[in-house]
């Protein structure tokens, strides 16, 4: 029987964010917005969901007077991504 | 990008597309740090050579301490322009250069301490030591970013450093020419790889 895909990761924007964070140590909100071409509001909502699940850490600070939001993947997020990719492979043998 | 459900195939394609585009973007301007340091050091070495050569006053060599001012300026600039994204490679390279920077500070502190204890010390030893420290830093950076040119360019600096250290063992003191050897080493060790990395980045994008 095929494993169920993690519903939190199986959505376009959240998966895109997790894939970016998988290949970098940390990324700013602006960078994620540019890479995913999402709106600020939508991205913000999806980051909150990933953060609530413990998949990413969101750090808010100021550089001078400018606000800065930095996102990092947690070890729990890394494990979830690994499991997700493993499950995907079962759905697509030979991909 | 809208919030929508994906097919399994689309998911895998999205993961590889995001990882690929992130890696591609990260290489832009990667040689700039080498270029700033390389050009500044080369220009300073020529300037100090000319000053010492034409005035005959070796005290101009204290001008090398402006390297620390330049370092401070570079740190201030880096804090002002915070990077949007930091990769594992960036982090590793930052750590390597932190250690190299600490070595410089430690060496100067020990030299100053010896000057205080013994009344005099030869700061010209900083020439070969700096070439070794920076050469090792550049080489490790080359290994981390997997660039053969960056890894091997510091060999020129190592040759000059060995020559300078050997000169001490046969009781030859430093000469004004060492300024030029130092500048030439930085030209090959940092300016050349800096331009190479930026050119490679432009080709990728």
mmCIF file of C-alpha atoms in Angstrom:
data_model
loop_
_atom_site.group_PDB
_atom_site.id
_atom_site.type_symbol
_atom_site.label_atom_id
_atom_site.label_comp_id
_atom_site.label_asym_id
_atom_site.label_seq_id
_atom_site.Cartn_x
_atom_site.Cartn_y
_atom_site.Cartn_z
ATOM 1 C CA UNK A 1 0.000 0.000 0.000
ATOM 2 C CA UNK A 2 1.255 3.451 -0.920
ATOM 3 C CA UNK A 3 2.189 5.852 1.885
ATOM 4 C CA UNK A 4 0.037 8.938 2.251
ATOM 5 C CA UNK A 5 1.811 12.123 1.184
ATOM 6 C CA UNK A 6 2.284 14.704 3.945
ATOM 7 C CA UNK A 7 -0.589 17.179 3.264
ATOM 8 C CA UNK A 8 1.406 20.054 4.744
ATOM 9 C CA UNK A 9 4.138 19.604 2.155
ATOM 10 C CA UNK A 10 1.969 18.490 -0.733
ATOM 11 C CA UNK A 11 1.031 21.997 -1.833
ATOM 12 C CA UNK A 12 2.843 24.122 -4.391
ATOM 13 C CA UNK A 13 4.011 27.119 -2.389
ATOM 14 C CA UNK A 14 4.904 25.301 0.844
ATOM 15 C CA UNK A 15 6.830 22.657 -1.091
ATOM 16 C CA UNK A 16 8.675 25.358 -3.066
ATOM 17 C CA UNK A 17 9.697 27.117 0.169
ATOM 18 C CA UNK A 18 10.851 23.861 1.759
ATOM 19 C CA UNK A 19 12.851 22.938 -1.372
ATOM 20 C CA UNK A 20 14.646 26.292 -1.335
ATOM 21 C CA UNK A 21 15.412 26.036 2.377
ATOM 22 C CA UNK A 22 16.698 22.503 1.834
ATOM 23 C CA UNK A 23 19.561 23.805 -0.315
ATOM 24 C CA UNK A 24 20.528 26.853 1.763
ATOM 25 C CA UNK A 25 21.274 27.465 5.420
ATOM 26 C CA UNK A 26 18.967 30.459 5.696
ATOM 27 C CA UNK A 27 16.968 32.669 3.352
ATOM 28 C CA UNK A 28 15.269 36.032 3.729
ATOM 29 C CA UNK A 29 11.550 36.536 3.163
ATOM 30 C CA UNK A 30 12.328 38.790 0.150
ATOM 31 C CA UNK A 31 14.446 36.065 -1.442
ATOM 32 C CA UNK A 32 11.733 33.417 -0.937
ATOM 33 C CA UNK A 33 9.152 35.808 -2.413
ATOM 34 C CA UNK A 34 11.310 36.397 -5.513
ATOM 35 C CA UNK A 35 12.104 32.728 -6.027
ATOM 36 C CA UNK A 36 8.550 31.485 -5.584
ATOM 37 C CA UNK A 37 6.915 34.522 -7.235
ATOM 38 C CA UNK A 38 4.255 34.413 -4.527
ATOM 39 C CA UNK A 39 2.476 37.409 -3.017
ATOM 40 C CA UNK A 40 3.771 38.628 0.349
ATOM 41 C CA UNK A 41 0.443 37.837 2.058
ATOM 42 C CA UNK A 42 0.203 34.292 0.735
ATOM 43 C CA UNK A 43 3.845 33.540 1.482
ATOM 44 C CA UNK A 44 3.460 34.885 4.996
ATOM 45 C CA UNK A 45 0.462 32.605 5.672
ATOM 46 C CA UNK A 46 2.290 29.527 4.334
ATOM 47 C CA UNK A 47 5.421 30.325 6.365
ATOM 48 C CA UNK A 48 3.271 30.515 9.495
ATOM 49 C CA UNK A 49 1.834 27.060 8.743
ATOM 50 C CA UNK A 50 5.314 25.567 8.237
ATOM 51 C CA UNK A 51 6.541 27.296 11.374
ATOM 52 C CA UNK A 52 3.595 26.027 13.464
ATOM 53 C CA UNK A 53 4.372 22.488 12.288
ATOM 54 C CA UNK A 54 7.970 22.980 13.462
ATOM 55 C CA UNK A 55 9.366 22.510 9.957
ATOM 56 C CA UNK A 56 10.998 25.932 9.782
ATOM 57 C CA UNK A 57 12.257 28.615 12.152
ATOM 58 C CA UNK A 58 11.315 32.215 11.447
ATOM 59 C CA UNK A 59 13.533 34.918 12.930
ATOM 60 C CA UNK A 60 12.423 38.540 12.796
ATOM 61 C CA UNK A 61 14.897 41.367 13.348
ATOM 62 C CA UNK A 62 15.839 44.841 12.167
ATOM 63 C CA UNK A 63 18.788 45.944 10.016
ATOM 64 C CA UNK A 64 18.944 49.653 10.709
ATOM 65 C CA UNK A 65 15.290 50.659 10.402
ATOM 66 C CA UNK A 66 14.387 47.930 7.906
ATOM 67 C CA UNK A 67 12.604 44.805 9.198
ATOM 68 C CA UNK A 68 14.240 41.519 8.234
ATOM 69 C CA UNK A 69 12.642 38.062 8.311
ATOM 70 C CA UNK A 70 14.947 35.076 7.989
ATOM 71 C CA UNK A 71 13.779 31.475 7.574
ATOM 72 C CA UNK A 72 15.678 28.281 8.338
ATOM 73 C CA UNK A 73 14.702 24.634 8.028
ATOM 74 C CA UNK A 74 14.666 22.663 11.274
ATOM 75 C CA UNK A 75 15.804 19.053 11.651
ATOM 76 C CA UNK A 76 12.125 18.080 11.926
ATOM 77 C CA UNK A 77 11.512 19.804 8.581
ATOM 78 C CA UNK A 78 14.462 18.031 7.024
ATOM 79 C CA UNK A 79 13.127 14.652 8.200
ATOM 80 C CA UNK A 80 9.656 15.505 6.878
ATOM 81 C CA UNK A 81 11.111 16.407 3.474
ATOM 82 C CA UNK A 82 13.124 13.186 3.350
ATOM 83 C CA UNK A 83 10.009 11.136 4.165
ATOM 84 C CA UNK A 84 7.988 13.100 1.603
ATOM 85 C CA UNK A 85 10.511 12.442 -1.187
ATOM 86 C CA UNK A 86 10.671 8.750 -0.229
ATOM 87 C CA UNK A 87 6.872 8.553 -0.417
ATOM 88 C CA UNK A 88 6.889 10.330 -3.796
ATOM 89 C CA UNK A 89 9.338 7.758 -5.152
ATOM 90 C CA UNK A 90 6.834 5.016 -4.320
ATOM 91 C CA UNK A 91 4.193 6.799 -6.359
ATOM 92 C CA UNK A 92 6.578 7.280 -9.292
ATOM 93 C CA UNK A 93 8.774 4.202 -9.643
ATOM 94 C CA UNK A 94 11.530 4.758 -12.188
ATOM 95 C CA UNK A 95 11.227 8.561 -12.168
ATOM 96 C CA UNK B 1 2.800 30.996 -7.286
ATOM 97 C CA UNK B 2 -0.689 30.023 -6.157
ATOM 98 C CA UNK B 3 -1.575 27.672 -3.336
ATOM 99 C CA UNK B 4 -2.707 24.526 -5.188
ATOM 100 C CA UNK B 5 -2.522 20.773 -4.930
ATOM 101 C CA UNK B 6 0.098 19.058 -7.034
ATOM 102 C CA UNK B 7 0.382 15.739 -8.764
ATOM 103 C CA UNK B 8 3.262 13.516 -7.581
ATOM 104 C CA UNK B 9 5.247 14.153 -10.753
ATOM 105 C CA UNK B 10 4.757 17.945 -10.448
ATOM 106 C CA UNK B 11 5.982 17.769 -6.840
ATOM 107 C CA UNK B 12 9.267 16.139 -7.782
ATOM 108 C CA UNK B 13 9.745 18.567 -10.669
ATOM 109 C CA UNK B 14 9.064 21.537 -8.390
ATOM 110 C CA UNK B 15 11.627 20.321 -5.802
ATOM 111 C CA UNK B 16 14.378 19.904 -8.406
ATOM 112 C CA UNK B 17 13.470 23.207 -10.132
ATOM 113 C CA UNK B 18 13.672 25.190 -6.855
ATOM 114 C CA UNK B 19 16.952 23.585 -5.782
ATOM 115 C CA UNK B 20 18.437 24.196 -9.244
ATOM 116 C CA UNK B 21 17.365 27.868 -9.476
ATOM 117 C CA UNK B 22 18.584 28.573 -5.922
ATOM 118 C CA UNK B 23 22.034 27.159 -6.683
ATOM 119 C CA UNK B 24 22.218 29.101 -9.953
ATOM 120 C CA UNK B 25 21.423 32.431 -8.302
ATOM 121 C CA UNK B 26 23.928 31.992 -5.540
ATOM 122 C CA UNK B 27 26.997 32.261 -7.718
ATOM 123 C CA UNK B 28 26.488 35.897 -8.823
ATOM 124 C CA UNK B 29 29.215 38.246 -7.500
ATOM 125 C CA UNK B 30 31.013 35.438 -5.697
ATOM 126 C CA UNK B 31 34.447 36.795 -6.683
ATOM 127 C CA UNK B 32 33.899 40.336 -5.382
ATOM 128 C CA UNK B 33 35.497 39.824 -1.968
ATOM 129 C CA UNK B 34 38.659 38.508 -3.624
ATOM 130 C CA UNK B 35 38.693 41.485 -5.994
ATOM 131 C CA UNK B 36 38.301 44.121 -3.243
ATOM 132 C CA UNK B 37 41.081 42.599 -1.145
ATOM 133 C CA UNK B 38 43.301 41.788 -4.124
ATOM 134 C CA UNK B 39 43.163 45.222 -5.728
ATOM 135 C CA UNK B 40 43.477 47.090 -2.416
ATOM 136 C CA UNK B 41 46.531 45.069 -1.323
ATOM 137 C CA UNK B 42 48.222 45.276 -4.733
ATOM 138 C CA UNK B 43 47.673 49.055 -4.934
ATOM 139 C CA UNK B 44 48.900 49.517 -1.362
ATOM 140 C CA UNK B 45 52.018 47.425 -2.007
ATOM 141 C CA UNK B 46 52.953 49.529 -5.060
ATOM 142 C CA UNK B 47 52.276 52.781 -3.182
ATOM 143 C CA UNK B 48 54.363 51.748 -0.163
ATOM 144 C CA UNK B 49 57.147 50.467 -2.420
ATOM 145 C CA UNK B 50 57.308 53.850 -4.187
ATOM 146 C CA UNK B 51 57.214 55.780 -0.897
ATOM 147 C CA UNK B 52 59.978 53.715 0.736
ATOM 148 C CA UNK B 53 62.057 53.613 -2.468
ATOM 149 C CA UNK B 54 61.969 57.336 -3.199
ATOM 150 C CA UNK B 55 62.126 58.691 0.364
ATOM 151 C CA UNK B 56 64.472 56.008 1.744
ATOM 152 C CA UNK B 57 62.367 56.046 4.913
ATOM 153 C CA UNK B 58 61.357 52.507 5.987
ATOM 154 C CA UNK B 59 58.783 53.926 8.419
ATOM 155 C CA UNK B 60 56.389 54.146 5.470
ATOM 156 C CA UNK B 61 56.026 50.374 5.916
ATOM 157 C CA UNK B 62 53.773 51.101 8.893
ATOM 158 C CA UNK B 63 51.292 51.982 6.148
ATOM 159 C CA UNK B 64 50.577 48.236 6.010
ATOM 160 C CA UNK B 65 48.463 48.724 9.132
ATOM 161 C CA UNK B 66 45.856 50.415 6.886
ATOM 162 C CA UNK B 67 44.957 46.807 5.954
ATOM 163 C CA UNK B 68 43.222 46.609 9.334
ATOM 164 C CA UNK B 69 41.288 49.819 8.566
ATOM 165 C CA UNK B 70 40.250 48.311 5.231
ATOM 166 C CA UNK B 71 39.186 45.137 7.037
ATOM 167 C CA UNK B 72 37.028 47.217 9.404
ATOM 168 C CA UNK B 73 35.494 49.019 6.428
ATOM 169 C CA UNK B 74 34.716 45.699 4.706
ATOM 170 C CA UNK B 75 33.047 44.332 7.873
ATOM 171 C CA UNK B 76 30.975 47.518 8.171
ATOM 172 C CA UNK B 77 29.939 47.213 4.507
ATOM 173 C CA UNK B 78 28.975 43.553 4.968
ATOM 174 C CA UNK B 79 26.787 44.396 7.969
ATOM 175 C CA UNK B 80 25.094 47.171 5.979
ATOM 176 C CA UNK B 81 24.330 44.910 3.018
ATOM 177 C CA UNK B 82 22.926 41.791 4.635
ATOM 178 C CA UNK B 83 22.782 38.822 2.253
ATOM 179 C CA UNK B 84 19.293 37.631 1.287
ATOM 180 C CA UNK B 85 20.400 34.046 1.416
ATOM 181 C CA UNK B 86 23.244 32.163 3.102
ATOM 182 C CA UNK B 87 24.244 28.732 1.867
ATOM 183 C CA UNK B 88 26.176 26.023 3.716
ATOM 184 C CA UNK B 89 29.122 26.854 1.439
ATOM 185 C CA UNK B 90 28.927 30.555 2.420
ATOM 186 C CA UNK B 91 28.890 29.598 6.096
ATOM 187 C CA UNK B 92 31.924 27.289 5.696
ATOM 188 C CA UNK B 93 33.899 29.974 3.827
ATOM 189 C CA UNK B 94 32.967 32.617 6.434
ATOM 190 C CA UNK B 95 34.261 30.348 9.210
ATOM 191 C CA UNK B 96 37.535 29.727 7.363
ATOM 192 C CA UNK B 97 38.142 33.485 6.929
ATOM 193 C CA UNK B 98 37.184 34.170 10.555
ATOM 194 C CA UNK B 99 39.997 31.820 11.614
ATOM 195 C CA UNK B 100 42.416 33.455 9.139
ATOM 196 C CA UNK B 101 41.408 36.921 10.413
ATOM 197 C CA UNK B 102 41.954 35.803 14.011
ATOM 198 C CA UNK B 103 45.419 34.548 13.030
ATOM 199 C CA UNK B 104 46.307 38.006 11.715
ATOM 200 C CA UNK B 105 45.137 39.700 14.896
ATOM 201 C CA UNK B 106 46.939 37.136 17.064
ATOM 202 C CA UNK B 107 50.197 37.517 15.103
ATOM 203 C CA UNK B 108 50.175 41.316 15.364
ATOM 204 C CA UNK B 109 49.326 41.143 19.081
ATOM 205 C CA UNK B 110 52.213 38.748 19.767
ATOM 206 C CA UNK B 111 54.570 40.951 17.735
ATOM 207 C CA UNK B 112 53.464 44.025 19.689
ATOM 208 C CA UNK B 113 53.954 42.125 22.956
ATOM 209 C CA UNK B 114 57.483 41.120 21.896
ATOM 210 C CA UNK B 115 58.238 44.725 20.965
ATOM 211 C CA UNK B 116 57.140 45.724 24.471
ATOM 212 C CA UNK B 117 59.314 42.989 26.091
ATOM 213 C CA UNK B 118 62.460 43.222 23.959
ATOM 214 C CA UNK B 119 62.374 46.809 22.757
ATOM 215 C CA UNK B 120 62.367 45.904 19.071
ATOM 216 C CA UNK B 121 60.766 43.417 16.711
ATOM 217 C CA UNK B 122 60.893 42.926 12.951
ATOM 218 C CA UNK B 123 57.408 43.444 11.525
ATOM 219 C CA UNK B 124 58.683 42.404 8.073
ATOM 220 C CA UNK B 125 57.924 38.817 9.168
ATOM 221 C CA UNK B 126 54.309 39.762 8.474
ATOM 222 C CA UNK B 127 55.068 39.554 4.726
ATOM 223 C CA UNK B 128 55.651 35.780 4.548
ATOM 224 C CA UNK B 129 53.156 35.027 7.317
ATOM 225 C CA UNK B 130 50.409 37.031 5.578
ATOM 226 C CA UNK B 131 51.121 35.260 2.301
ATOM 227 C CA UNK B 132 50.869 31.882 4.035
ATOM 228 C CA UNK B 133 47.696 32.772 5.985
ATOM 229 C CA UNK B 134 45.889 34.270 2.965
ATOM 230 C CA UNK B 135 47.174 31.558 0.629
ATOM 231 C CA UNK B 136 45.798 28.835 2.893
ATOM 232 C CA UNK B 137 42.475 30.722 3.150
ATOM 233 C CA UNK B 138 42.174 31.082 -0.631
ATOM 234 C CA UNK B 139 43.126 27.434 -1.190
ATOM 235 C CA UNK B 140 40.544 26.164 1.295
ATOM 236 C CA UNK B 141 37.942 28.448 -0.316
ATOM 237 C CA UNK B 142 38.851 26.893 -3.673
ATOM 238 C CA UNK B 143 38.405 23.393 -2.277
ATOM 239 C CA UNK B 144 35.022 24.298 -0.739
ATOM 240 C CA UNK B 145 33.670 25.877 -3.938
ATOM 241 C CA UNK B 146 35.304 23.152 -6.053
ATOM 242 C CA UNK B 147 37.411 25.454 -8.222
ATOM 243 C CA UNK B 148 40.801 24.138 -9.242
ATOM 244 C CA UNK B 149 42.081 27.571 -10.291
ATOM 245 C CA UNK B 150 41.212 29.132 -6.921
ATOM 246 C CA UNK B 151 42.732 26.156 -5.097
ATOM 247 C CA UNK B 152 46.073 26.325 -6.894
ATOM 248 C CA UNK B 153 46.569 30.096 -7.524
ATOM 249 C CA UNK B 154 48.038 30.670 -4.033
ATOM 250 C CA UNK B 155 51.078 28.547 -4.997
ATOM 251 C CA UNK B 156 52.749 31.750 -6.234
ATOM 252 C CA UNK B 157 52.223 33.341 -2.818
ATOM 253 C CA UNK B 158 53.602 30.215 -1.113
ATOM 254 C CA UNK B 159 56.749 30.408 -3.265
ATOM 255 C CA UNK B 160 57.363 34.034 -2.271
ATOM 256 C CA UNK B 161 56.621 33.216 1.386
ATOM 257 C CA UNK B 162 59.139 30.347 1.364
ATOM 258 C CA UNK B 163 61.732 32.580 -0.313
ATOM 259 C CA UNK B 164 61.205 35.290 2.348
ATOM 260 C CA UNK B 165 61.432 32.813 5.233
ATOM 261 C CA UNK B 166 64.563 31.247 3.717
ATOM 262 C CA UNK B 167 66.091 34.731 3.437
ATOM 263 C CA UNK B 168 65.821 35.069 7.232
ATOM 264 C CA UNK B 169 67.639 31.761 7.737
ATOM 265 C CA UNK B 170 70.619 32.987 5.710
ATOM 266 C CA UNK B 171 70.594 36.261 7.651
ATOM 267 C CA UNK B 172 69.339 38.432 4.841
ATOM 268 C CA UNK B 173 67.002 41.179 5.971
ATOM 269 C CA UNK B 174 63.878 42.187 4.110
ATOM 270 C CA UNK B 175 64.234 44.536 1.165
ATOM 271 C CA UNK B 176 61.935 47.153 -0.305
ATOM 272 C CA UNK B 177 61.271 44.734 -3.197
ATOM 273 C CA UNK B 178 59.301 42.509 -0.830
ATOM 274 C CA UNK B 179 56.472 45.031 -1.105
ATOM 275 C CA UNK B 180 56.262 44.298 -4.820
ATOM 276 C CA UNK B 181 56.540 40.518 -4.360
ATOM 277 C CA UNK B 182 53.695 40.806 -1.876
ATOM 278 C CA UNK B 183 51.546 42.812 -4.305
ATOM 279 C CA UNK B 184 52.301 40.429 -7.168
ATOM 280 C CA UNK B 185 51.317 37.469 -4.986
ATOM 281 C CA UNK B 186 47.965 39.088 -4.182
ATOM 282 C CA UNK B 187 47.406 39.881 -7.840
ATOM 283 C CA UNK B 188 47.763 36.197 -8.750
ATOM 284 C CA UNK B 189 46.231 34.798 -5.571
ATOM 285 C CA UNK B 190 43.106 37.000 -5.343
ATOM 286 C CA UNK B 191 42.553 39.252 -8.370
ATOM 287 C CA UNK B 192 42.883 36.456 -10.920
ATOM 288 C CA UNK B 193 40.494 34.039 -9.111
ATOM 289 C CA UNK B 194 38.110 36.949 -8.376
ATOM 290 C CA UNK B 195 37.707 37.803 -12.061
ATOM 291 C CA UNK B 196 37.520 34.120 -12.955
ATOM 292 C CA UNK B 197 34.684 33.489 -10.442
ATOM 293 C CA UNK B 198 32.699 36.532 -11.589
ATOM 294 C CA UNK B 199 33.101 35.577 -15.252
ATOM 295 C CA UNK B 200 31.970 32.038 -14.489
ATOM 296 C CA UNK B 201 28.938 33.424 -12.602
ATOM 297 C CA UNK B 202 27.970 35.644 -15.544
ATOM 298 C CA UNK B 203 28.176 32.666 -17.923
ATOM 299 C CA UNK B 204 25.936 30.573 -15.666
ATOM 300 C CA UNK B 205 23.205 33.252 -15.474
#
